[in-house]
Amino acid sequence: MKTIYLDNNATTQVAPEVLEVMLPYFSTFYGNPSSMHSFGGQVAREIRKAREQVAALLGASPEEIVFTSCGTESDNAAIRAALLAQPDKRHIVTSRVEHPAVRALCAELRSRGYRVTELPVDAEGRLDLEQYKESLTPDTAIVSLMWANNETGVIFPVEKAAEIARARGILFHTDAVQAVGKIPIKMRNNAIDMLALSGHKLHAPKGIGVLYIRKGTKFSPFLIGGHQEGGRRGGTENTPSIIGLGMACELADRNMGTENTRVKQLRDKLEKTILETIPRSRVNGETVNRLPNTSNISFEFIEGESILLMMNEYGICASSGSACTSGSLQPSHVLRAMGVPFTMAHGSIRFSLSVYNTEDEIDFVIEKLPPIIENLRALSPYWTAEVAGACKAV
Amino acid sequence: MWEYTDKVKEHFLNPRNVGEIDNPDGVAEVGSIACGDALKFMFKVDEKGRITDAKFKTFGCASAIASASALTEMIKGMTVEEAERITNQDIAQFLGGLPQEKMHCSVMGREALEAAIANFKGSPTKAADEEIICQCFGITDKEIERAVLENHLTSVEEVTNYTKAGGGCGNCHEAIQGLINKVLGQMVEKPVARPAMSNIKKIRMIEETIDREIRPSLKLDGGDIELIDVIGNRVLVATRGACASCQAANRTLKFFVETKLHELVSSDLVVEEVSQ
């Protein structure tokens, strides 16, 4: 059975070009880039190149790039460093819809005596900048707001928010794991102090991430050890993955246009057709400021895990914000923060595309999904004759 | 991804006995849409007390659907007395086992069966002396004790897997541990005091009140109201149509909706409007 992979916000396939440049660094060129001999030194040269490739995608300088093990490490390192650098400040501003890498960390910091403001979002998943401004205090050490939401794709105005923070002398961090490679980012032109990205969301392997640290930002390392990464992250470099990430960033730069035209068109076709053919379905999150590859759709009166497993029978891969898939018995914190009603929240499905998806794949999903929803609704005690009849009448 | 057995998958993909029975002899609805799974279950009994037909409808995940399908297959041909002895373990075993985190699906099946049999016999389902321990999912002490006893549970996490109790806000973890200790014959600590109405019951009553008492009046003015969430005593609603753009909407909510809810559900409810 062919796999139709529409779960690219979970992880992506490693691009063939990326794998190709990585392979020699597992075998032939296994040297340590810190070594004095040229056998190791030649690897250091490639890492330098990768750093430049990442910096180019972000519109940053190579020395502002720190390689880490994943997005979560980058988020943790950024927030903890900001707090360590300003021991007298005890307040953190973040949002209710952050990824657990930030959200769980902030909860942990709260239990250690920090004050955490979790900004709400509206029904469309948007932030209120006025409310954000009001939340900033002289005691605020750092703001951490995601660039784009992993579940809905909704984009936060982080550049504006960062300017507001800078004007008050407050550090600004963004989890840009979902945004990098999908929308243009120019760190040179904004006021963001730290940014986290993850390799496996943009066709590099798992186990590699980046923390961008703006030049001049006070920083103390999260992993303390050797002098690697300019003393900002100890530990021998994950050389094949760093080199792979460099190539992935170059590809992302090249594919940015495709992402925002062809991928976006496919996403829009998928979304539009689903909404037209399936009654009592709706998009979660605003559709204007949104990643080009993401669509989060709720199907009323049925449960997400069932939908996923039915789609799985056809090789279609997606995600859900339902309780049964969240591992917590409650539906996704993002949908709850947006006030999505219970009847909709449990039946939410996230489709996330990549440049590797084709129109044939989208057509296949468009064909298979309506009967799946219909069959599950036939099982549902809430899908009464009255509801079904009202839908037909529309 | 959950590790489901082939039998679970098979019952999920081809559920048996889906639907409803005209004039059932025993019928029950357990769970709620707020909790993420619900089961409507019914059966028919012949003059000899044998179950001739059973049907269900489920809102829920694959294992919830499979558990309900399994239950209907298991009880057909049984006498009511035989069916009464079915435990959640029997349902799970019939399916070749369920993941630990999904055992509550088999418990929901057993609860529905029990409630339908009680309905058949005309006896009350939940004894009056039961106390709600988990406010989020409306689970009582007796239900938890029974799950602990029948499934040899030893930790709060296991109780959550089997009953959902403790899977929401987590405030009842201490009380659950107390019940485990009690059942295990260890030191008994009295669980903390709690109000009488379960969250599910409260949400249902709020829903009903809005449907019956509030919505028709708003509709006369071209407006509408939708229940978004219930968090503790906070009732989050969104207004629609004329209400959404009406200057007086806030007053409408505060005075009209809240008064109705105080009158008909509980006097501590606070209505809040969320933007939609």
mmCIF file of N, CA and C in Angstrom, chain A residues 7 13 49 71 143 201 225 242 250 260 316 369:
data_model
loop_
_atom_site.group_PDB
_atom_site.id
_atom_site.type_symbol
_atom_site.label_atom_id
_atom_site.label_comp_id
_atom_site.label_asym_id
_atom_site.label_seq_id
_atom_site.Cartn_x
_atom_site.Cartn_y
_atom_site.Cartn_z
ATOM 1 N N ASP A 7 1.400 14.387 7.261
ATOM 2 C CA ASP A 7 1.670 14.642 8.678
ATOM 3 C C ASP A 7 3.039 15.301 8.835
ATOM 4 N N GLN A 13 10.131 13.579 5.702
ATOM 5 C CA GLN A 13 11.111 12.637 5.170
ATOM 6 C C GLN A 13 12.428 13.373 4.947
ATOM 7 N N LYS A 49 30.539 25.359 6.686
ATOM 8 C CA LYS A 49 29.678 25.577 5.522
ATOM 9 C C LYS A 49 28.204 25.412 5.919
ATOM 10 N N GLY A 71 14.625 20.783 18.675
ATOM 11 C CA GLY A 71 13.913 22.015 18.969
ATOM 12 C C GLY A 71 13.691 22.196 20.461
ATOM 13 N N VAL A 143 10.114 36.909 26.906
ATOM 14 C CA VAL A 143 8.869 36.563 26.230
ATOM 15 C C VAL A 143 9.170 35.374 25.335
ATOM 16 N N LYS A 201 11.815 18.851 10.882
ATOM 17 C CA LYS A 201 10.602 19.452 10.327
ATOM 18 C C LYS A 201 10.857 20.022 8.935
ATOM 19 N N GLY A 225 30.192 21.821 28.925
ATOM 20 C CA GLY A 225 31.213 20.829 28.575
ATOM 21 C C GLY A 225 32.317 21.488 27.790
ATOM 22 N N ILE A 242 24.541 17.743 11.203
ATOM 23 C CA ILE A 242 24.772 19.184 10.984
ATOM 24 C C ILE A 242 24.951 19.448 9.494
ATOM 25 N N GLU A 250 19.489 24.836 2.665
ATOM 26 C CA GLU A 250 19.692 25.339 1.299
ATOM 27 C C GLU A 250 18.482 24.955 0.431
ATOM 28 N N ASN A 260 4.954 28.049 -1.047
ATOM 29 C CA ASN A 260 3.909 29.065 -0.945
ATOM 30 C C ASN A 260 3.032 29.172 -2.181
ATOM 31 N N ILE A 316 -3.276 6.706 4.510
ATOM 32 C CA ILE A 316 -3.257 8.165 4.668
ATOM 33 C C ILE A 316 -2.818 8.516 6.094
ATOM 34 N N LEU A 369 -12.133 10.308 2.094
ATOM 35 C CA LEU A 369 -12.534 10.845 3.406
ATOM 36 C C LEU A 369 -14.052 10.907 3.633
#
